[in-house]
């Protein structure tokens, strides 16, 4: 797999080894063009119909709903960031003193700070499930520890489908069953999975799913998506804007103020959610992701990463068991003998782009990557070992 048939969709030079989509995805050429077209459209605002504030957003919600397999697109809100989506969730949850909110160790800050504030406000407990120290069956043990931690005092389990730095895969179906049993909410951060790993709201029934839009969904920085289930149907939004109120599409009647919000997740949309530039770029991005399908993306990444992970283990790296990790994103812990700063210099000299997150070097691949990219990374590691 020396040449990717999908690379022409992107504008990535041949000498660049980009294994860092988990940090920031490269734009499709179609997404770039959509953004340019939208910028030019704003130059002639008299040609922009009022329907452009609404119709493209509806189409965007429909595409995201299809991607995550949810029947009602009105349960989708377009938002500016994961932190906005999580803050909306915590803004609508009340806890009892002594209840707990469960998080995984070293979750991304956007899925930590709001929960810390919520539990502090209600004298509740933030229950962090640490990663097992064992390198053997680590993912299995971590799943078991999380499963056992859910009890009658648990109000919320807030977590990713995978761990954002190690790539550890969590059994959401079993966790959902346990949270149902104890009447706890399940809030999922899908930023590092949705788009590259199959996710079905119809099957898993989370209470909310929040996703950054600029990673595996290939949108511009500053966009995100949220699914809100029935628990949030009558909640309070973070902001009062004209578009989340009933009949807001009737522009001549905007000063006939409405007490009612639009139904379902529409009450949670951000102000200026009809941003012409962002929405057009997001539509072009989701159209391509849906065409490829997360299943095909994951299969491609599995083919690439299995052999590479095996060779990296032989070089002394610690990587999650293949059965308990994602294949588009995985972290490796380097041998203790490696000089990290020297290794970073070697990677830079070979135009290799990866992320260093905590104790992990995080590798993330997509359809534009080939075995040559992993071979280049492995060559750099061998040079660092020498």
mmCIF file of C-alpha atoms in Angstrom:
data_model
loop_
_atom_site.group_PDB
_atom_site.id
_atom_site.type_symbol
_atom_site.label_atom_id
_atom_site.label_comp_id
_atom_site.label_asym_id
_atom_site.label_seq_id
_atom_site.Cartn_x
_atom_site.Cartn_y
_atom_site.Cartn_z
ATOM 1 C CA UNK A 1 0.000 0.000 0.000
ATOM 2 C CA UNK A 2 2.569 2.533 -1.181
ATOM 3 C CA UNK A 3 0.091 4.857 -2.901
ATOM 4 C CA UNK A 4 -3.383 5.808 -1.644
ATOM 5 C CA UNK A 5 -6.120 6.088 -4.253
ATOM 6 C CA UNK A 6 -7.823 8.605 -1.937
ATOM 7 C CA UNK A 7 -4.906 11.006 -1.570
ATOM 8 C CA UNK A 8 -6.005 13.110 -4.547
ATOM 9 C CA UNK A 9 -9.012 14.204 -2.476
ATOM 10 C CA UNK A 10 -6.509 16.085 -0.294
ATOM 11 C CA UNK A 11 -3.690 18.538 -0.901
ATOM 12 C CA UNK A 12 -0.912 16.745 0.992
ATOM 13 C CA UNK A 13 2.624 16.882 -0.496
ATOM 14 C CA UNK A 14 4.282 13.527 -1.170
ATOM 15 C CA UNK A 15 7.123 14.189 1.266
ATOM 16 C CA UNK A 16 4.756 14.745 4.212
ATOM 17 C CA UNK A 17 4.028 11.833 6.541
ATOM 18 C CA UNK A 18 0.874 12.973 8.350
ATOM 19 C CA UNK A 19 -0.205 10.632 11.128
ATOM 20 C CA UNK A 20 -2.040 13.290 13.111
ATOM 21 C CA UNK A 21 -5.675 13.520 11.992
ATOM 22 C CA UNK A 22 -6.666 13.089 15.655
ATOM 23 C CA UNK A 23 -5.229 16.551 16.276
ATOM 24 C CA UNK A 24 -6.456 18.370 13.178
ATOM 25 C CA UNK A 25 -7.650 16.858 9.925
ATOM 26 C CA UNK A 26 -6.434 18.100 6.556
ATOM 27 C CA UNK A 27 -9.241 19.602 4.470
ATOM 28 C CA UNK A 28 -10.609 17.895 1.412
ATOM 29 C CA UNK A 29 -10.119 19.967 -1.707
ATOM 30 C CA UNK A 30 -13.931 20.123 -1.911
ATOM 31 C CA UNK A 31 -14.110 21.548 1.629
ATOM 32 C CA UNK A 32 -11.510 24.174 0.765
ATOM 33 C CA UNK A 33 -13.480 25.162 -2.330
ATOM 34 C CA UNK A 34 -16.745 25.310 -0.390
ATOM 35 C CA UNK A 35 -15.143 27.727 2.057
ATOM 36 C CA UNK A 36 -13.833 29.942 -0.737
ATOM 37 C CA UNK A 37 -17.232 29.951 -2.439
ATOM 38 C CA UNK A 38 -18.904 30.957 0.822
ATOM 39 C CA UNK A 39 -16.446 33.820 1.376
ATOM 40 C CA UNK A 40 -17.237 35.139 -2.110
ATOM 41 C CA UNK A 41 -20.972 34.725 -1.483
ATOM 42 C CA UNK A 42 -20.728 37.133 1.469
ATOM 43 C CA UNK A 43 -19.334 39.773 -0.894
ATOM 44 C CA UNK A 44 -22.777 39.957 -2.510
ATOM 45 C CA UNK A 45 -25.191 39.647 0.414
ATOM 46 C CA UNK A 46 -28.102 40.832 -1.731
ATOM 47 C CA UNK A 47 -27.918 37.477 -3.521
ATOM 48 C CA UNK A 48 -28.239 35.460 -0.309
ATOM 49 C CA UNK A 49 -31.850 34.344 0.255
ATOM 50 C CA UNK A 50 -33.227 34.236 3.801
ATOM 51 C CA UNK A 51 -33.692 30.490 3.383
ATOM 52 C CA UNK A 52 -29.885 30.154 3.494
ATOM 53 C CA UNK A 53 -30.050 30.831 7.235
ATOM 54 C CA UNK A 54 -32.043 27.615 7.704
ATOM 55 C CA UNK A 55 -32.133 25.130 4.815
ATOM 56 C CA UNK A 56 -28.383 24.315 4.698
ATOM 57 C CA UNK A 57 -28.388 23.823 8.492
ATOM 58 C CA UNK A 58 -31.263 21.362 8.186
ATOM 59 C CA UNK A 59 -29.348 19.479 5.495
ATOM 60 C CA UNK A 60 -26.262 19.439 7.721
ATOM 61 C CA UNK A 61 -28.237 18.004 10.634
ATOM 62 C CA UNK A 62 -29.712 15.361 8.349
ATOM 63 C CA UNK A 63 -26.271 14.265 7.180
ATOM 64 C CA UNK A 64 -24.899 14.036 10.718
ATOM 65 C CA UNK A 65 -28.030 12.163 11.846
ATOM 66 C CA UNK A 66 -27.441 9.650 9.050
ATOM 67 C CA UNK A 67 -23.806 9.235 10.060
ATOM 68 C CA UNK A 68 -24.630 8.414 13.696
ATOM 69 C CA UNK A 69 -27.776 6.456 12.803
ATOM 70 C CA UNK A 70 -30.445 8.524 14.518
ATOM 71 C CA UNK A 71 -33.935 8.752 13.019
ATOM 72 C CA UNK A 72 -34.888 12.320 13.943
ATOM 73 C CA UNK A 73 -32.479 14.984 12.677
ATOM 74 C CA UNK A 74 -34.127 17.532 14.998
ATOM 75 C CA UNK A 75 -32.270 15.841 17.832
ATOM 76 C CA UNK A 76 -29.068 17.280 16.342
ATOM 77 C CA UNK A 77 -27.709 20.715 17.293
ATOM 78 C CA UNK A 78 -24.867 22.470 15.530
ATOM 79 C CA UNK A 79 -22.549 24.000 18.124
ATOM 80 C CA UNK A 80 -19.141 25.735 18.168
ATOM 81 C CA UNK A 81 -17.187 23.295 20.339
ATOM 82 C CA UNK A 82 -17.260 20.210 22.541
ATOM 83 C CA UNK A 83 -16.986 22.377 25.648
ATOM 84 C CA UNK A 84 -20.173 24.189 24.559
ATOM 85 C CA UNK A 85 -21.991 20.885 24.153
ATOM 86 C CA UNK A 86 -20.808 19.466 27.484
ATOM 87 C CA UNK A 87 -21.646 22.738 29.273
ATOM 88 C CA UNK A 88 -25.160 22.500 27.820
ATOM 89 C CA UNK A 89 -25.438 19.008 29.289
ATOM 90 C CA UNK A 90 -24.188 19.923 32.753
ATOM 91 C CA UNK A 91 -26.383 23.038 32.738
ATOM 92 C CA UNK A 92 -29.379 20.685 32.705
ATOM 93 C CA UNK A 93 -28.337 18.162 35.359
ATOM 94 C CA UNK A 94 -28.978 18.442 39.077
ATOM 95 C CA UNK A 95 -27.186 16.113 41.480
ATOM 96 C CA UNK A 96 -27.814 14.980 45.021
ATOM 97 C CA UNK A 97 -25.007 15.251 47.588
ATOM 98 C CA UNK A 98 -23.072 11.988 47.613
ATOM 99 C CA UNK A 99 -23.936 11.010 44.055
ATOM 100 C CA UNK A 100 -21.062 10.427 41.660
ATOM 101 C CA UNK A 101 -20.151 11.287 38.082
ATOM 102 C CA UNK A 102 -17.817 8.760 36.475
ATOM 103 C CA UNK A 103 -14.974 9.803 34.169
ATOM 104 C CA UNK A 104 -12.035 7.915 32.735
ATOM 105 C CA UNK A 105 -8.487 8.817 33.754
ATOM 106 C CA UNK A 106 -6.964 11.695 31.755
ATOM 107 C CA UNK A 107 -10.005 12.557 29.677
ATOM 108 C CA UNK A 108 -9.713 15.544 27.385
ATOM 109 C CA UNK A 109 -10.143 18.790 29.411
ATOM 110 C CA UNK A 110 -13.359 19.769 27.589
ATOM 111 C CA UNK A 111 -14.968 16.651 29.046
ATOM 112 C CA UNK A 112 -13.581 17.208 32.550
ATOM 113 C CA UNK A 113 -13.866 20.811 33.735
ATOM 114 C CA UNK A 114 -17.669 21.089 33.431
ATOM 115 C CA UNK A 115 -18.111 17.855 35.389
ATOM 116 C CA UNK A 116 -15.687 19.009 38.064
ATOM 117 C CA UNK A 117 -17.641 22.240 38.451
ATOM 118 C CA UNK A 118 -20.984 20.401 38.551
ATOM 119 C CA UNK A 119 -19.929 17.911 41.223
ATOM 120 C CA UNK A 120 -18.328 20.675 43.309
ATOM 121 C CA UNK A 121 -21.526 22.737 43.158
ATOM 122 C CA UNK A 122 -23.681 19.877 44.416
ATOM 123 C CA UNK A 123 -21.238 18.325 46.914
ATOM 124 C CA UNK A 124 -21.170 15.261 44.679
ATOM 125 C CA UNK A 125 -18.189 13.051 43.877
ATOM 126 C CA UNK A 126 -16.130 12.994 40.694
ATOM 127 C CA UNK A 127 -15.164 9.339 40.334
ATOM 128 C CA UNK A 128 -12.122 8.836 38.116
ATOM 129 C CA UNK A 129 -11.484 5.304 36.825
ATOM 130 C CA UNK A 130 -7.694 4.920 36.547
ATOM 131 C CA UNK A 131 -6.032 3.018 33.742
ATOM 132 C CA UNK A 132 -4.753 -0.368 34.967
ATOM 133 C CA UNK A 133 -1.022 -0.489 35.590
ATOM 134 C CA UNK A 134 -0.822 -3.908 33.974
ATOM 135 C CA UNK A 135 0.296 -3.936 30.327
ATOM 136 C CA UNK A 136 -1.430 -7.294 29.809
ATOM 137 C CA UNK A 137 -5.155 -7.196 28.986
ATOM 138 C CA UNK A 138 -5.087 -3.522 29.921
ATOM 139 C CA UNK A 139 -8.122 -2.552 27.848
ATOM 140 C CA UNK A 140 -10.154 -5.478 29.136
ATOM 141 C CA UNK A 141 -9.288 -4.638 32.744
ATOM 142 C CA UNK A 142 -10.125 -0.965 32.237
ATOM 143 C CA UNK A 143 -13.541 -1.852 30.797
ATOM 144 C CA UNK A 144 -14.192 -4.183 33.724
ATOM 145 C CA UNK A 145 -13.194 -1.534 36.273
ATOM 146 C CA UNK A 146 -15.533 1.004 34.684
ATOM 147 C CA UNK A 147 -18.384 -1.493 34.555
ATOM 148 C CA UNK A 148 -17.957 -2.361 38.239
ATOM 149 C CA UNK A 149 -17.783 1.303 39.284
ATOM 150 C CA UNK A 150 -21.346 2.049 38.124
ATOM 151 C CA UNK A 151 -23.746 1.704 41.049
ATOM 152 C CA UNK A 152 -26.892 3.216 42.563
ATOM 153 C CA UNK A 153 -24.964 6.378 43.482
ATOM 154 C CA UNK A 154 -23.927 6.985 39.886
ATOM 155 C CA UNK A 155 -25.799 9.858 38.262
ATOM 156 C CA UNK A 156 -23.727 10.174 35.089
ATOM 157 C CA UNK A 157 -21.087 8.299 33.137
ATOM 158 C CA UNK A 158 -19.266 10.744 30.839
ATOM 159 C CA UNK A 159 -16.654 9.259 28.533
ATOM 160 C CA UNK A 160 -15.308 8.810 25.037
ATOM 161 C CA UNK A 161 -16.021 5.856 22.773
ATOM 162 C CA UNK A 162 -12.244 5.463 22.773
ATOM 163 C CA UNK A 163 -9.595 7.046 24.972
ATOM 164 C CA UNK A 164 -8.296 10.093 23.128
ATOM 165 C CA UNK A 165 -4.591 9.395 23.670
ATOM 166 C CA UNK A 166 -4.219 5.609 24.016
ATOM 167 C CA UNK A 167 -6.985 4.559 21.634
ATOM 168 C CA UNK A 168 -8.422 2.125 24.213
ATOM 169 C CA UNK A 169 -11.846 0.990 23.008
ATOM 170 C CA UNK A 170 -14.735 0.916 25.480
ATOM 171 C CA UNK A 171 -17.730 -1.415 25.351
ATOM 172 C CA UNK A 172 -20.469 1.198 25.199
ATOM 173 C CA UNK A 173 -23.253 -1.338 24.753
ATOM 174 C CA UNK A 174 -22.475 -3.074 28.067
ATOM 175 C CA UNK A 175 -21.942 0.272 29.783
ATOM 176 C CA UNK A 176 -25.292 1.565 28.476
ATOM 177 C CA UNK A 177 -27.051 -1.512 29.876
ATOM 178 C CA UNK A 178 -25.428 -0.951 33.276
ATOM 179 C CA UNK A 179 -26.313 2.764 33.347
ATOM 180 C CA UNK A 180 -29.934 1.918 32.478
ATOM 181 C CA UNK A 181 -30.034 -0.533 35.352
ATOM 182 C CA UNK A 182 -28.886 2.155 37.800
ATOM 183 C CA UNK A 183 -30.838 5.012 36.150
ATOM 184 C CA UNK A 184 -27.672 6.910 35.276
ATOM 185 C CA UNK A 185 -27.129 9.121 32.246
ATOM 186 C CA UNK A 186 -24.581 8.182 29.577
ATOM 187 C CA UNK A 187 -22.864 11.142 27.905
ATOM 188 C CA UNK A 188 -20.453 10.293 25.073
ATOM 189 C CA UNK A 189 -17.651 12.397 23.626
ATOM 190 C CA UNK A 190 -17.350 11.084 20.076
ATOM 191 C CA UNK A 191 -14.705 13.555 18.922
ATOM 192 C CA UNK A 192 -12.037 10.898 18.335
ATOM 193 C CA UNK A 193 -14.317 8.185 16.968
ATOM 194 C CA UNK A 194 -17.400 9.370 15.077
ATOM 195 C CA UNK A 195 -16.603 9.511 11.381
ATOM 196 C CA UNK A 196 -13.872 6.871 11.520
ATOM 197 C CA UNK A 197 -15.549 4.286 13.757
ATOM 198 C CA UNK A 198 -19.132 3.092 13.411
ATOM 199 C CA UNK A 199 -21.516 4.626 15.961
ATOM 200 C CA UNK A 200 -25.261 3.987 16.220
ATOM 201 C CA UNK A 201 -27.494 6.102 18.429
ATOM 202 C CA UNK A 202 -30.363 3.743 17.628
ATOM 203 C CA UNK A 203 -28.376 0.842 19.060
ATOM 204 C CA UNK A 204 -26.595 2.488 22.004
ATOM 205 C CA UNK A 205 -29.182 5.104 23.022
ATOM 206 C CA UNK A 206 -26.827 7.557 24.767
ATOM 207 C CA UNK A 207 -28.447 10.495 26.506
ATOM 208 C CA UNK A 208 -26.124 12.838 24.623
ATOM 209 C CA UNK A 209 -23.328 12.567 22.063
ATOM 210 C CA UNK A 210 -20.956 15.489 21.528
ATOM 211 C CA UNK A 211 -18.463 15.588 18.631
ATOM 212 C CA UNK A 212 -15.810 18.037 17.530
ATOM 213 C CA UNK A 213 -16.176 18.701 13.816
ATOM 214 C CA UNK A 214 -12.579 19.421 12.804
ATOM 215 C CA UNK A 215 -11.028 15.992 13.330
ATOM 216 C CA UNK A 216 -12.583 12.835 11.843
ATOM 217 C CA UNK A 217 -15.519 14.837 10.442
ATOM 218 C CA UNK A 218 -13.146 17.081 8.413
ATOM 219 C CA UNK A 219 -14.935 20.374 9.048
ATOM 220 C CA UNK A 220 -13.277 23.713 9.830
ATOM 221 C CA UNK A 221 -11.926 24.515 13.283
ATOM 222 C CA UNK A 222 -14.716 26.061 15.350
ATOM 223 C CA UNK A 223 -17.534 23.650 14.550
ATOM 224 C CA UNK A 224 -19.045 20.723 16.437
ATOM 225 C CA UNK A 225 -22.192 18.602 16.629
ATOM 226 C CA UNK A 226 -24.427 17.380 19.426
ATOM 227 C CA UNK A 227 -27.135 14.762 19.731
ATOM 228 C CA UNK A 228 -29.498 15.255 22.681
ATOM 229 C CA UNK A 229 -31.857 12.472 23.746
ATOM 230 C CA UNK A 230 -35.290 12.725 25.413
ATOM 231 C CA UNK A 231 -33.831 13.593 28.838
ATOM 232 C CA UNK A 232 -32.909 17.025 27.455
ATOM 233 C CA UNK A 233 -36.128 17.779 25.555
ATOM 234 C CA UNK A 234 -37.243 20.521 27.948
ATOM 235 C CA UNK A 235 -33.891 21.833 29.122
ATOM 236 C CA UNK A 236 -32.409 25.311 29.309
ATOM 237 C CA UNK A 237 -30.043 26.416 26.518
ATOM 238 C CA UNK A 238 -26.829 28.252 27.288
ATOM 239 C CA UNK A 239 -27.914 31.272 25.265
ATOM 240 C CA UNK A 240 -31.045 32.994 24.024
ATOM 241 C CA UNK A 241 -30.752 33.596 20.306
ATOM 242 C CA UNK A 242 -33.327 34.327 17.671
ATOM 243 C CA UNK A 243 -32.894 31.049 15.796
ATOM 244 C CA UNK A 244 -33.696 28.678 18.677
ATOM 245 C CA UNK A 245 -37.170 30.135 19.255
ATOM 246 C CA UNK A 246 -40.344 28.842 17.617
ATOM 247 C CA UNK A 247 -41.185 30.304 14.181
ATOM 248 C CA UNK A 248 -37.824 32.069 13.905
ATOM 249 C CA UNK A 249 -37.824 31.365 10.163
ATOM 250 C CA UNK A 250 -40.579 33.966 9.780
ATOM 251 C CA UNK A 251 -38.232 36.934 9.557
ATOM 252 C CA UNK A 252 -40.902 39.682 9.276
ATOM 253 C CA UNK A 253 -42.405 38.477 12.586
ATOM 254 C CA UNK A 254 -39.225 38.309 14.690
ATOM 255 C CA UNK A 255 -40.444 40.965 17.121
ATOM 256 C CA UNK A 256 -43.528 38.896 17.875
ATOM 257 C CA UNK A 257 -41.501 37.392 20.690
ATOM 258 C CA UNK A 258 -41.958 33.714 21.432
ATOM 259 C CA UNK A 259 -41.976 32.058 24.840
ATOM 260 C CA UNK A 260 -41.467 28.620 23.316
ATOM 261 C CA UNK A 261 -38.290 27.114 21.976
ATOM 262 C CA UNK A 262 -38.125 24.968 18.885
ATOM 263 C CA UNK A 263 -38.605 21.276 19.717
ATOM 264 C CA UNK A 264 -35.944 18.712 20.623
ATOM 265 C CA UNK A 265 -32.274 19.727 20.247
ATOM 266 C CA UNK A 266 -33.075 22.884 18.264
ATOM 267 C CA UNK A 267 -33.246 24.871 21.505
ATOM 268 C CA UNK A 268 -29.529 24.186 22.058
ATOM 269 C CA UNK A 269 -28.130 25.553 18.796
ATOM 270 C CA UNK A 270 -25.606 28.355 19.033
ATOM 271 C CA UNK A 271 -26.245 31.870 17.810
ATOM 272 C CA UNK A 272 -25.374 32.360 14.138
ATOM 273 C CA UNK A 273 -25.608 28.603 13.599
ATOM 274 C CA UNK A 274 -26.353 29.357 9.945
ATOM 275 C CA UNK A 275 -22.763 30.585 9.411
ATOM 276 C CA UNK A 276 -22.460 30.398 5.639
ATOM 277 C CA UNK A 277 -18.757 29.596 5.589
ATOM 278 C CA UNK A 278 -18.780 26.896 8.276
ATOM 279 C CA UNK A 279 -21.972 25.203 7.127
ATOM 280 C CA UNK A 280 -20.942 24.959 3.477
ATOM 281 C CA UNK A 281 -17.577 23.484 4.466
ATOM 282 C CA UNK A 282 -19.205 21.040 6.902
ATOM 283 C CA UNK A 283 -21.683 19.876 4.264
ATOM 284 C CA UNK A 284 -18.887 19.140 1.792
ATOM 285 C CA UNK A 285 -16.975 17.277 4.506
ATOM 286 C CA UNK A 286 -19.853 15.087 5.701
ATOM 287 C CA UNK A 287 -20.857 14.253 2.146
ATOM 288 C CA UNK A 288 -17.424 12.688 1.570
ATOM 289 C CA UNK A 289 -17.308 10.903 4.953
ATOM 290 C CA UNK A 290 -20.740 9.375 4.287
ATOM 291 C CA UNK A 291 -19.592 8.285 0.840
ATOM 292 C CA UNK A 292 -16.553 6.521 2.303
ATOM 293 C CA UNK A 293 -18.405 5.152 5.402
ATOM 294 C CA UNK A 294 -16.796 4.780 8.847
ATOM 295 C CA UNK A 295 -16.701 1.007 8.382
ATOM 296 C CA UNK A 296 -14.509 1.260 5.274
ATOM 297 C CA UNK A 297 -12.263 3.833 6.956
ATOM 298 C CA UNK A 298 -11.789 1.596 9.990
ATOM 299 C CA UNK A 299 -11.043 -1.432 7.780
ATOM 300 C CA UNK A 300 -8.369 0.515 5.886
ATOM 301 C CA UNK A 301 -6.774 1.720 9.107
ATOM 302 C CA UNK A 302 -6.874 -1.800 10.563
ATOM 303 C CA UNK A 303 -4.971 -3.106 7.545
ATOM 304 C CA UNK A 304 -2.332 -0.408 8.012
ATOM 305 C CA UNK A 305 -1.961 -0.466 11.773
ATOM 306 C CA UNK A 306 -1.947 -4.190 12.642
ATOM 307 C CA UNK A 307 1.433 -4.871 11.016
ATOM 308 C CA UNK A 308 2.894 -1.567 12.221
ATOM 309 C CA UNK A 309 1.749 -2.175 15.806
ATOM 310 C CA UNK A 310 3.334 -5.629 15.759
ATOM 311 C CA UNK A 311 6.683 -4.235 14.607
ATOM 312 C CA UNK A 312 6.525 -1.384 17.128
ATOM 313 C CA UNK A 313 5.970 -3.883 19.940
ATOM 314 C CA UNK A 314 9.063 -5.782 18.791
ATOM 315 C CA UNK A 315 10.991 -2.523 19.114
ATOM 316 C CA UNK A 316 9.958 -2.283 22.772
ATOM 317 C CA UNK A 317 6.865 -0.075 22.536
ATOM 318 C CA UNK A 318 3.791 -0.749 24.652
ATOM 319 C CA UNK A 319 0.490 -0.624 22.696
ATOM 320 C CA UNK A 320 -3.053 -1.565 23.677
ATOM 321 C CA UNK A 321 -4.117 -5.088 22.618
ATOM 322 C CA UNK A 322 -5.517 -4.987 19.079
ATOM 323 C CA UNK A 323 -8.903 -6.301 20.241
ATOM 324 C CA UNK A 324 -9.243 -3.430 22.736
ATOM 325 C CA UNK A 325 -8.119 -0.460 20.648
ATOM 326 C CA UNK A 326 -9.285 1.542 17.692
ATOM 327 C CA UNK A 327 -7.292 1.231 14.469
ATOM 328 C CA UNK A 328 -7.509 4.821 13.228
ATOM 329 C CA UNK A 329 -5.953 6.092 16.466
ATOM 330 C CA UNK A 330 -3.643 4.392 18.935
ATOM 331 C CA UNK A 331 -1.036 5.457 21.426
ATOM 332 C CA UNK A 332 2.315 3.855 22.096
ATOM 333 C CA UNK A 333 4.554 4.170 25.106
ATOM 334 C CA UNK A 334 8.181 4.348 24.028
ATOM 335 C CA UNK A 335 11.060 2.301 25.456
ATOM 336 C CA UNK A 336 12.577 4.024 28.492
ATOM 337 C CA UNK A 337 15.908 4.378 26.686
ATOM 338 C CA UNK A 338 14.507 6.776 24.074
ATOM 339 C CA UNK A 339 15.512 10.429 24.332
ATOM 340 C CA UNK A 340 12.157 12.107 23.587
ATOM 341 C CA UNK A 341 13.603 15.421 22.433
ATOM 342 C CA UNK A 342 16.047 13.664 20.111
ATOM 343 C CA UNK A 343 13.222 11.529 18.732
ATOM 344 C CA UNK A 344 11.154 14.661 18.038
ATOM 345 C CA UNK A 345 14.079 16.137 16.092
ATOM 346 C CA UNK A 346 14.383 12.971 13.988
ATOM 347 C CA UNK A 347 10.660 13.015 13.226
ATOM 348 C CA UNK A 348 10.875 16.659 12.184
ATOM 349 C CA UNK A 349 13.847 15.944 9.902
ATOM 350 C CA UNK A 350 11.776 13.263 8.127
ATOM 351 C CA UNK A 351 8.609 15.440 7.935
ATOM 352 C CA UNK A 352 6.674 13.069 10.193
ATOM 353 C CA UNK A 353 3.759 14.571 12.106
ATOM 354 C CA UNK A 354 2.344 12.814 15.187
ATOM 355 C CA UNK A 355 1.113 13.921 18.632
ATOM 356 C CA UNK A 356 2.755 13.573 22.020
ATOM 357 C CA UNK A 357 -0.007 13.236 24.616
ATOM 358 C CA UNK A 358 0.920 12.485 28.217
ATOM 359 C CA UNK A 359 3.030 9.329 28.235
ATOM 360 C CA UNK A 360 1.903 8.407 24.724
ATOM 361 C CA UNK A 361 3.029 9.047 21.200
ATOM 362 C CA UNK A 362 -0.316 9.084 19.403
ATOM 363 C CA UNK A 363 -0.527 7.849 15.821
ATOM 364 C CA UNK A 364 -3.689 8.492 13.825
ATOM 365 C CA UNK A 365 -4.280 7.514 10.226
ATOM 366 C CA UNK A 366 -6.904 7.786 7.515
ATOM 367 C CA UNK A 367 -7.554 6.782 3.920
ATOM 368 C CA UNK A 368 -4.784 9.039 2.591
ATOM 369 C CA UNK A 369 -2.214 7.123 4.647
ATOM 370 C CA UNK A 370 -0.311 4.070 3.402
ATOM 371 C CA UNK A 371 2.084 1.500 4.840
ATOM 372 C CA UNK A 372 4.885 3.809 3.699
ATOM 373 C CA UNK A 373 3.821 6.355 6.336
ATOM 374 C CA UNK A 374 4.113 3.826 9.144
ATOM 375 C CA UNK A 375 7.389 2.538 7.684
ATOM 376 C CA UNK A 376 8.775 6.083 7.806
ATOM 377 C CA UNK A 377 7.735 6.479 11.443
ATOM 378 C CA UNK A 378 9.293 3.129 12.345
ATOM 379 C CA UNK A 379 12.524 4.112 10.580
ATOM 380 C CA UNK A 380 12.658 7.272 12.710
ATOM 381 C CA UNK A 381 12.129 5.231 15.875
ATOM 382 C CA UNK A 382 14.951 2.868 14.922
ATOM 383 C CA UNK A 383 17.248 5.844 14.422
ATOM 384 C CA UNK A 384 16.299 7.119 17.884
ATOM 385 C CA UNK A 385 16.982 3.702 19.413
ATOM 386 C CA UNK A 386 20.439 3.589 17.833
#
